[in-house]
Short mmCIF file of C-alpha atoms and ligand atoms in Angstrom, two decimals:
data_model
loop_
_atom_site.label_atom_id
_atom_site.label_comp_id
_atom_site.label_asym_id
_atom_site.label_seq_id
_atom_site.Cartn_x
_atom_site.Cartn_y
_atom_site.Cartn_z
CA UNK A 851 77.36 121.40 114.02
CA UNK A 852 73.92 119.87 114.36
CA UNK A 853 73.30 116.40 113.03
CA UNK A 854 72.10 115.61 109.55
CA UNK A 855 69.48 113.82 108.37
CA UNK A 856 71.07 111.67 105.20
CA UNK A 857 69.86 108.85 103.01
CA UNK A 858 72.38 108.16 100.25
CA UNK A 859 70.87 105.94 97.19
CA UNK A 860 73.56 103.17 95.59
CA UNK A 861 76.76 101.21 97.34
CA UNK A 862 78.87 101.47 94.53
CA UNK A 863 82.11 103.08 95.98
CA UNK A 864 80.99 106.43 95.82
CA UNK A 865 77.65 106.23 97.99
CA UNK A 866 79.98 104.16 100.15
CA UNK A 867 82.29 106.56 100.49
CA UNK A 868 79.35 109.05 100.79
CA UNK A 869 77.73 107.30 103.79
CA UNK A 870 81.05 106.87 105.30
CA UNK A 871 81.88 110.38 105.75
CA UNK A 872 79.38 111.63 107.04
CA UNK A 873 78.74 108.77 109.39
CA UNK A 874 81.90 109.33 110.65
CA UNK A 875 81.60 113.27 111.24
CA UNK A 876 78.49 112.04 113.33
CA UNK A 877 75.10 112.46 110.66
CA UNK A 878 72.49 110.17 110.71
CA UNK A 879 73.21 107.95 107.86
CA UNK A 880 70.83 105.33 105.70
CA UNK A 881 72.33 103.86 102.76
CA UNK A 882 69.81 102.43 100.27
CA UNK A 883 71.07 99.92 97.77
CA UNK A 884 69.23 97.89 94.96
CA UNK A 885 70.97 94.73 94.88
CA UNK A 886 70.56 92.43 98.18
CA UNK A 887 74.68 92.65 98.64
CA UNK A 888 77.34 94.79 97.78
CA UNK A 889 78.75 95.28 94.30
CA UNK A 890 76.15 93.18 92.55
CA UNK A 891 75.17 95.36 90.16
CA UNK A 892 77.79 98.19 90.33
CA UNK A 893 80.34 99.23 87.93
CA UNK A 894 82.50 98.89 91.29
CA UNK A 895 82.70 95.48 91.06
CA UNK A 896 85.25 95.66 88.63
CA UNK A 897 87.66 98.17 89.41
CA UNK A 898 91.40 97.54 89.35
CA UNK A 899 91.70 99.84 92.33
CA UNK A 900 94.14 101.59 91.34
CA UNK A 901 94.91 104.23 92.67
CA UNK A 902 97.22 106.28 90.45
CA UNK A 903 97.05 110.10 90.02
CA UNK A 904 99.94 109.93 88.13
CA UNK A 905 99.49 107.56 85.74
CA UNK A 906 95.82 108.88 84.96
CA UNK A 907 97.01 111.86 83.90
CA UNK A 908 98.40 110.06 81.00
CA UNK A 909 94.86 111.12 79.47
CA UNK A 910 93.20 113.19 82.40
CA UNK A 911 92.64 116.96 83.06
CA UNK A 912 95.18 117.93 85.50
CA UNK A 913 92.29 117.74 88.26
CA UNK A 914 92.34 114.39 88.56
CA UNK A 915 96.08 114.46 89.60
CA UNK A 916 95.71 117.30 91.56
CA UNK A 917 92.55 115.77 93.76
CA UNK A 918 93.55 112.67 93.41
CA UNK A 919 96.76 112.94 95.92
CA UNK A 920 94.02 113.54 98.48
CA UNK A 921 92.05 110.85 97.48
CA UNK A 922 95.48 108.26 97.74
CA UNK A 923 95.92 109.81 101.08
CA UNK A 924 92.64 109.70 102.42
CA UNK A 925 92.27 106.04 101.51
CA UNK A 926 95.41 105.81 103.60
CA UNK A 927 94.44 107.12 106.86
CA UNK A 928 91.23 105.27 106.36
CA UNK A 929 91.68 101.50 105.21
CA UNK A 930 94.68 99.23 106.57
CA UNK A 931 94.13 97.17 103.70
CA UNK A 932 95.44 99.63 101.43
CA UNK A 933 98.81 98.30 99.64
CA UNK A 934 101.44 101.53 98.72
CA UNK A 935 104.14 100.34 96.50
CA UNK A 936 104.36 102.51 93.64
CA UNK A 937 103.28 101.50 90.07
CA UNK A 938 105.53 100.17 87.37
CA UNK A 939 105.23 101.16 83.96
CA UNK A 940 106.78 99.38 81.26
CA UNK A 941 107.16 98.59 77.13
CA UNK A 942 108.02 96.05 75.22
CA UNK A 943 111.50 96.74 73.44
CA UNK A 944 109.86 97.52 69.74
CA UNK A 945 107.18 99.57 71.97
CA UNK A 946 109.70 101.95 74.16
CA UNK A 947 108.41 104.75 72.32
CA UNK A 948 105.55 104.59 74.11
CA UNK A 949 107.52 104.73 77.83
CA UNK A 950 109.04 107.75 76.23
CA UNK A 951 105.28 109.11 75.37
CA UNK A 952 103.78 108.10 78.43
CA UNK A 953 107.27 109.74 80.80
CA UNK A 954 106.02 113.04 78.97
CA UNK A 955 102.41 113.03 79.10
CA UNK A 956 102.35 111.17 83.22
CA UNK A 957 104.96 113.22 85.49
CA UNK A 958 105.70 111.93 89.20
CA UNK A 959 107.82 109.20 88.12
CA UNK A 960 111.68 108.10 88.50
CA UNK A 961 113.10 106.03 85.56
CA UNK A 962 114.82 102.99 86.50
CA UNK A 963 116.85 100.86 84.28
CA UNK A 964 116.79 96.88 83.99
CA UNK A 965 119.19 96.29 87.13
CA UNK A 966 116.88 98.32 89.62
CA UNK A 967 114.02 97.07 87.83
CA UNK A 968 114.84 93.53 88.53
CA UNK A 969 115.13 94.27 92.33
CA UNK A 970 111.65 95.30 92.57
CA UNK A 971 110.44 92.85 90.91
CA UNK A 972 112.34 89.76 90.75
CA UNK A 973 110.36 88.05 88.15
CA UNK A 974 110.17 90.81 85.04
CA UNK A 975 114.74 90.77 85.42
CA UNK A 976 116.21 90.54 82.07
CA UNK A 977 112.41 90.90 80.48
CA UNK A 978 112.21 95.07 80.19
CA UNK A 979 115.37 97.39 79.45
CA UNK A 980 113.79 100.31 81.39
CA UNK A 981 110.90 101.30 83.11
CA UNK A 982 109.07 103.90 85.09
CA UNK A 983 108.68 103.86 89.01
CA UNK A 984 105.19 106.22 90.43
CA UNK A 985 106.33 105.98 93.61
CA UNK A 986 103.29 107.62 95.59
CA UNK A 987 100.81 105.30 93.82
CA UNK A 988 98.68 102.87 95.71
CA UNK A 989 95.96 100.01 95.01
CA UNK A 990 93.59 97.59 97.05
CA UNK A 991 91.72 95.07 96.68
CA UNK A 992 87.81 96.67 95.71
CA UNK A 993 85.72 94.02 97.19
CA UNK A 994 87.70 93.65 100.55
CA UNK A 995 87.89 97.62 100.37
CA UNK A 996 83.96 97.71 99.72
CA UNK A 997 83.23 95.04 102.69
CA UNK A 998 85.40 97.45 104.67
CA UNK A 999 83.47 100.07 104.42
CA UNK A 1000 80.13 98.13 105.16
CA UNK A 1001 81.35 96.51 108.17
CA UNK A 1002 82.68 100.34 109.37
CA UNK A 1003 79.66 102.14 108.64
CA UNK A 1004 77.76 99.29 110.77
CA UNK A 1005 80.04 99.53 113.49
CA UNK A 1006 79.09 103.35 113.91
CA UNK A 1007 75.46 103.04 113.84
CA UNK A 1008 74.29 103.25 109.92
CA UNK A 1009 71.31 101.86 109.03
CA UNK A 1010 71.71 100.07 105.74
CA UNK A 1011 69.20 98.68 103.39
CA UNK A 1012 69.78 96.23 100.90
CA UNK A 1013 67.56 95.36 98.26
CA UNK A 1014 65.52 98.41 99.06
CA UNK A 1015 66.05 100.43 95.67
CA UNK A 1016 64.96 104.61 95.81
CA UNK A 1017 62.51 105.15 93.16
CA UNK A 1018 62.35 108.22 91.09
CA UNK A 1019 62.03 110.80 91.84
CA UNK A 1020 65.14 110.20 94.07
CA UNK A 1021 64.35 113.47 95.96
CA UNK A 1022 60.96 111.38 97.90
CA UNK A 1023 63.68 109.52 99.60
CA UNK A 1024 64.73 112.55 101.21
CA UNK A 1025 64.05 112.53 105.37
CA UNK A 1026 61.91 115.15 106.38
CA UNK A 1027 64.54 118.36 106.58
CA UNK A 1028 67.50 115.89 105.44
CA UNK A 1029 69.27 115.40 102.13
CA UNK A 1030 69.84 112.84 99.80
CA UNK A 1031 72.89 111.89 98.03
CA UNK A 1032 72.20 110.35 94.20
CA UNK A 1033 75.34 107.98 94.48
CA UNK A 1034 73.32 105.41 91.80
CA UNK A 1035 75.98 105.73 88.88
CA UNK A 1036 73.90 104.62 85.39
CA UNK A 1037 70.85 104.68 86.89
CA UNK A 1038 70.61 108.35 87.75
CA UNK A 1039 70.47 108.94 83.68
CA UNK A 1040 66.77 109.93 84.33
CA UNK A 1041 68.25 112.97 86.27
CA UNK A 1042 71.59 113.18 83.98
CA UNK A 1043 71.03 112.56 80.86
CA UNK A 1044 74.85 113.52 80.38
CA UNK A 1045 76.14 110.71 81.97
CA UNK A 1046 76.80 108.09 79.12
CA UNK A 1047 78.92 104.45 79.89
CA UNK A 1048 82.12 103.37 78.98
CA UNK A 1049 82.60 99.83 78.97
CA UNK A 1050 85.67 97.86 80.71
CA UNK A 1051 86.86 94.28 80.43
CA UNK A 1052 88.87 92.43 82.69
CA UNK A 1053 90.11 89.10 84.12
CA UNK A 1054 90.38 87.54 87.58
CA UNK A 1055 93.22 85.63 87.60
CA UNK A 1056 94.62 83.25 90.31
CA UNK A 1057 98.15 82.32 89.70
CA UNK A 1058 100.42 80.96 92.36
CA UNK A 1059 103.00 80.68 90.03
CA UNK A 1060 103.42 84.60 89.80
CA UNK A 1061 105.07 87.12 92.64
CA UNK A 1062 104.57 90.52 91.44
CA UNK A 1063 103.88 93.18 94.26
CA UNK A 1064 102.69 96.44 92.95
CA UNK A 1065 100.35 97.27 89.50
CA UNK A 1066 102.50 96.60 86.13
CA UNK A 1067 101.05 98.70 83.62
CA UNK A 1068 102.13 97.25 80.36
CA UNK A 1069 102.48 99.92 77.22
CA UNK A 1070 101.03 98.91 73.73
CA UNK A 1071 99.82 100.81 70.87
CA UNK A 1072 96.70 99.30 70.65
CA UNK A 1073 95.70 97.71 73.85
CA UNK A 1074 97.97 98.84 77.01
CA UNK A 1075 97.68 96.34 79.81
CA UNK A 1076 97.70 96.37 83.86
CA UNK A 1077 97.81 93.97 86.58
CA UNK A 1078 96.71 94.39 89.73
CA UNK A 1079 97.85 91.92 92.60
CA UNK A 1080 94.84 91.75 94.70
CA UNK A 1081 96.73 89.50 97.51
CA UNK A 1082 95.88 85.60 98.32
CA UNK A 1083 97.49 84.89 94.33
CA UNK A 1084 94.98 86.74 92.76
CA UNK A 1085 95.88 89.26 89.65
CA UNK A 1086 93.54 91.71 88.32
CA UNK A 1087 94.04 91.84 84.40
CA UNK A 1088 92.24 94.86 83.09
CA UNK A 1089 91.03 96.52 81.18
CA UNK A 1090 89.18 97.43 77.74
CA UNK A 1091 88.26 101.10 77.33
CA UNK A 1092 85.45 100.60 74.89
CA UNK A 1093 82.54 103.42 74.33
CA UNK A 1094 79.68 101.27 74.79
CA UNK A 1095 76.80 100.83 77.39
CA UNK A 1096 76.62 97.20 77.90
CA UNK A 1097 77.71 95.36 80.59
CA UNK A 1098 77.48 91.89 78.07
CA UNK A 1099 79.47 89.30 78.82
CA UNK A 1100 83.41 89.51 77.30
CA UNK A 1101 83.98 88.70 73.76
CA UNK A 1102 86.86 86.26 73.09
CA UNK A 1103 88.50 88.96 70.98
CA UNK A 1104 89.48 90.95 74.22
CA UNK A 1105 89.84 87.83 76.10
CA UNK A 1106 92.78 86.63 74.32
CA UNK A 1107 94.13 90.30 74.39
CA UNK A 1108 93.86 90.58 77.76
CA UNK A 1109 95.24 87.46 78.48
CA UNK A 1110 97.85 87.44 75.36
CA UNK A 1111 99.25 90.67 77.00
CA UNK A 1112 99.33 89.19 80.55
CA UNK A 1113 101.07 86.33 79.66
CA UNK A 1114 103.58 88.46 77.30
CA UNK A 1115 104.14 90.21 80.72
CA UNK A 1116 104.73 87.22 82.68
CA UNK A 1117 104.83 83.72 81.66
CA UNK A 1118 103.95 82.30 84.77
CA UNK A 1119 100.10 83.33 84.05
CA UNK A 1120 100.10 80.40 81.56
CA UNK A 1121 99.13 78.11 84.58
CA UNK A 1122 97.03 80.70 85.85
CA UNK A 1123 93.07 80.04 86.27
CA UNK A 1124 90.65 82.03 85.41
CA UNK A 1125 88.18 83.04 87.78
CA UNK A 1126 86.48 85.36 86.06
CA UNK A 1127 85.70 87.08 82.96
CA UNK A 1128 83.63 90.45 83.66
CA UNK A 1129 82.58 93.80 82.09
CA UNK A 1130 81.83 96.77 83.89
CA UNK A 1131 79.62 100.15 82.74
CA UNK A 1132 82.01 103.03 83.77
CA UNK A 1133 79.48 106.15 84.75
CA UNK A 1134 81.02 109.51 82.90
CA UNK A 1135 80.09 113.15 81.93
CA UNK A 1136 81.27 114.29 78.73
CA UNK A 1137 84.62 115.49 79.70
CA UNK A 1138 85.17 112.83 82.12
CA UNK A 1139 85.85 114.58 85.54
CA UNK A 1140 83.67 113.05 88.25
CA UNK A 1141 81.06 115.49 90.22
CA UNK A 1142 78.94 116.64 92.78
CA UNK A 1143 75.88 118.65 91.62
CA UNK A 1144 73.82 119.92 94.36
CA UNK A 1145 70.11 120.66 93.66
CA UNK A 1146 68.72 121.73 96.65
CA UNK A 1147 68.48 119.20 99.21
CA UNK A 1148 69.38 116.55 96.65
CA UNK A 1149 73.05 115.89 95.44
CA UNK A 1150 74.09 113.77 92.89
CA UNK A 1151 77.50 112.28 92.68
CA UNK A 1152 78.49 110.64 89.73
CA UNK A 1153 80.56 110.79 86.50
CA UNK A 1154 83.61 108.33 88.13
CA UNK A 1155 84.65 107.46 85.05
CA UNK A 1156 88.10 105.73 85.39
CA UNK A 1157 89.07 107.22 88.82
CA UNK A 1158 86.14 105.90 91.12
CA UNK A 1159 87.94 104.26 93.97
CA UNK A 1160 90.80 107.21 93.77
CA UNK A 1161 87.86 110.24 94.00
CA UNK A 1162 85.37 108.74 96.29
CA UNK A 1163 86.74 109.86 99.16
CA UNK A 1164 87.18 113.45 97.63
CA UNK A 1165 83.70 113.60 96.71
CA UNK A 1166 82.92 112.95 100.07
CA UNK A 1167 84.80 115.41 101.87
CA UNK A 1168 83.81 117.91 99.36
CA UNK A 1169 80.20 117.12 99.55
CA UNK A 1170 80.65 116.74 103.51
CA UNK A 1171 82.05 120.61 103.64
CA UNK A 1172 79.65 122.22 101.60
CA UNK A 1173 76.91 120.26 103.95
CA UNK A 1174 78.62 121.40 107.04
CA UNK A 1175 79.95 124.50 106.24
CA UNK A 1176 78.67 125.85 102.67
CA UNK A 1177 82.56 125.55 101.25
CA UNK A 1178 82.18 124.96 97.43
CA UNK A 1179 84.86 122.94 95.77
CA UNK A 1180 84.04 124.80 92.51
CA UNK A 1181 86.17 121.91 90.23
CA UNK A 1182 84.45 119.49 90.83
CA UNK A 1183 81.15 120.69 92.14
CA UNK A 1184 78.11 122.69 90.82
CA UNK A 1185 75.33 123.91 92.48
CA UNK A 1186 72.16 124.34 90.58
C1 LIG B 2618 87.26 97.39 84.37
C2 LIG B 2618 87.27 98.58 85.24
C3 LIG B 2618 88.45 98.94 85.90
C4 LIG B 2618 88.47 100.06 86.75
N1 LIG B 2618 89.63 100.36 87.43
C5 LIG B 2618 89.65 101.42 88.27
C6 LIG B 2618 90.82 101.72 89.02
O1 LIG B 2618 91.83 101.01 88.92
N2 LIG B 2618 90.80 102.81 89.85
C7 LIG B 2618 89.68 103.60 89.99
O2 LIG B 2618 89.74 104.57 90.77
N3 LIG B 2618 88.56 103.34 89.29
C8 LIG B 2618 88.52 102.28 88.44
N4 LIG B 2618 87.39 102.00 87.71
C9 LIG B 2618 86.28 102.95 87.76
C10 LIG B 2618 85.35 102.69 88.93
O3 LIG B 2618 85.05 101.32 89.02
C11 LIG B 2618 84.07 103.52 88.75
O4 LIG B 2618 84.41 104.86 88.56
C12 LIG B 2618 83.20 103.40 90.00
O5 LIG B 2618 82.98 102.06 90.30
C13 LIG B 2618 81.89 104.13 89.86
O6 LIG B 2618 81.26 104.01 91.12
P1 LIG B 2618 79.78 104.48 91.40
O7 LIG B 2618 79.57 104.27 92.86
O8 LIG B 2618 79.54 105.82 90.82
O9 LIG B 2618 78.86 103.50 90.54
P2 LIG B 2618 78.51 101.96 90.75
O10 LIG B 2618 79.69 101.22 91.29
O11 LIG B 2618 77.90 101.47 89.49
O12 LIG B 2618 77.42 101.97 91.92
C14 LIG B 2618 76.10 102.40 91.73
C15 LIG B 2618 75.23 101.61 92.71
O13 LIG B 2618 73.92 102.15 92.71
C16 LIG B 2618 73.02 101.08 92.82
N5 LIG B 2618 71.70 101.52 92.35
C17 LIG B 2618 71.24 101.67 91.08
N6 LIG B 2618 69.98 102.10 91.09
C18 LIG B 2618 69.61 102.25 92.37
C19 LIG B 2618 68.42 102.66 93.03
N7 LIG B 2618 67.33 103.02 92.33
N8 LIG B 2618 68.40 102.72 94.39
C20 LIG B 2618 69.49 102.33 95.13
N9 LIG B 2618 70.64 101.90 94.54
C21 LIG B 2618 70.70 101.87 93.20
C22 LIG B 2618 73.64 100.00 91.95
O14 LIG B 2618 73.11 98.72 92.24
C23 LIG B 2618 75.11 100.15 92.34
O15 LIG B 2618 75.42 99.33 93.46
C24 LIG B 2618 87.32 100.88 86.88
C25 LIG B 2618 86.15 100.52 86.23
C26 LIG B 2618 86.10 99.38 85.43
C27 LIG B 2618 84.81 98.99 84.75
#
């Protein structure tokens, strides 16, 4: 296989993931970014990462569970950092119809009653009568995961350019007999006018005082809840699902949700501080299944949705076979 010639546009965690697989297969890789450092400006930023192709499926096409396995496992072979403890999913007594809903609609999980609950983790005993246990579920922590795959893609030669944004039209960037990959989430609306954003709140919490080890995703009718232990007493508290564009700061109504709900969960975030408040644009296509559309020498990944951090390295593979050896994966790639 003869070396390619590739400049991939954005460092959100797909173009990441983009420039990483190839680099590693041995292309010539440049990675163009807007902002002058990593997540800046990306919806990646403010991912839980979670990644959990069971739980998605709550309210995903069964693609995303199906892929997604590959996804959890090629994060695993890839990043040490990654933490694999399963996800807990529980309900609120007056709210266990929703476990019941959720057990339905999210297979992949073993139920485990308040005893067994309370051994994995200690600090919800005698708080939750039940719960469910997605045992093959990971998560990391996104901006350790993202500086990860900077420092890698350094280490095997990449050239990468911050603060150098690609201009439209992105195909210009394109090396003489290369490709480019359109990794630039929102910002590729001039050549998707699909794509539409879908706004997500969360909280960066710091609380000592709280020792849980694996995502808790908390069931409510109106607002569910996770949190995310990103390591070094840090919780990610996420997140709103709201269809809007703007990346404004929160408003206090989802605040206190948000935080209402994390302390219902646990107490202990009472103490907690709050490190930050933020709202991230989730990229999407209408029916919500992220893609690679190839347009000649110029492919555009995009669409992430909720499942960015569990289908980047998907994407990648798939967009790395059909570069390397023509292979289509039709479900979640369409060539023009
Ligand atoms: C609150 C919240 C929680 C989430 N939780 C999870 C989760 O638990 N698990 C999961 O898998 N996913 C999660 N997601 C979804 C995930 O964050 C997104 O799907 C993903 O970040 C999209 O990545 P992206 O690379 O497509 O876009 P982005 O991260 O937005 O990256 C696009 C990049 O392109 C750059 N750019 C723009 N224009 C140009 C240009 N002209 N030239 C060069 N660069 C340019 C931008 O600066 C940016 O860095 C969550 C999202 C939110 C908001």
């Amino acid at each position: 296989m003869t070396s390619l010639d590739i400049t991939v546009a954005g460092a959100g965690i797909l173009g990441l993931w983009q420039a990483f697989e190839l680099a590693r297969r041995g292309h010539k890789v440049t990675l163009r970014e807007a902002t002058d450092e990593p997540t800046v400006g990306a919806a990646s930023r403010y991912a839980g990462a979670m990644l959990a192709p069971c739980c998605e499926a709550e309210s995903a096409e069964p693609v995303i569970r199906e892929l997604g396995r590959h996804g959890v496992d090629m994060w695993r072979q890839a990043y040490p950092g990654i933490v694999c403890r399963g996800t807990l999913v529980v309900a609120a007594s007056r709210d266990r119809g929703e476990l019941t809903r959720f057990a339905r609609m999210a297979a992949g999980h073993r139920d485990v009653a308040a005893d067994e609950l309370a051994r994995l983790e200690p600090e919800l005993a005698g708080r939750f009568a039940r719960g469910l246990l997605y045992e093959e579920e990971c998560h990391l922590a996104p901006r350790s995961a993202i500086l990860f795959l900077v420092g890698e893609l350094r280490r095997m030669g990449a050239i990468l350019r911050f603060g150098e944004p690609v201009h439209d039209p992105v195909w210009m960037a394109a090396p003489a007999g290369g490709v480019v990959i359109d990794c630039r989430g929102l910002a590729a609306r001039s050549e998707l006018p699909q794509l539409r954003g879908v706004r997500g709140e969360m909280a960066v919490l710091r609380a000592p005082e709280v020792a849980l080890s694996r995502p808790i995703r908390l069931l409510h009718p109106r607002q569910p809840l996770y949190v995310v232990p990103w390591g070094d007493d840090r919780y990610m508290v996420g997140a709103t699902l709201i269809e809007r564009e703007d990346g404004a700061p929160v408003t206090v109504r989802s605040a206190l949700e948000l935080l209402g709900l994390a302390y219902a969960l646990h107490p202990g975030f009472a103490e907690a501080a709050i490190e930050e408040l933020g709202a991230g644009v989730r990229p999407a296509f209408p029916d919500n299944i992220p893609r690679a559309i190839v347009r000649g020498r110029r492919i555009l990944v995009n669409g992430a949705y909720r499942h960015g951090f569990l289908f980047a390295p998907v994407l990648a593979t798939a967009v790395a076979e059909y570069l390397e050896r023509g292979t289509v994966s039709s479900e979640i790639m369409t060539i023009e």
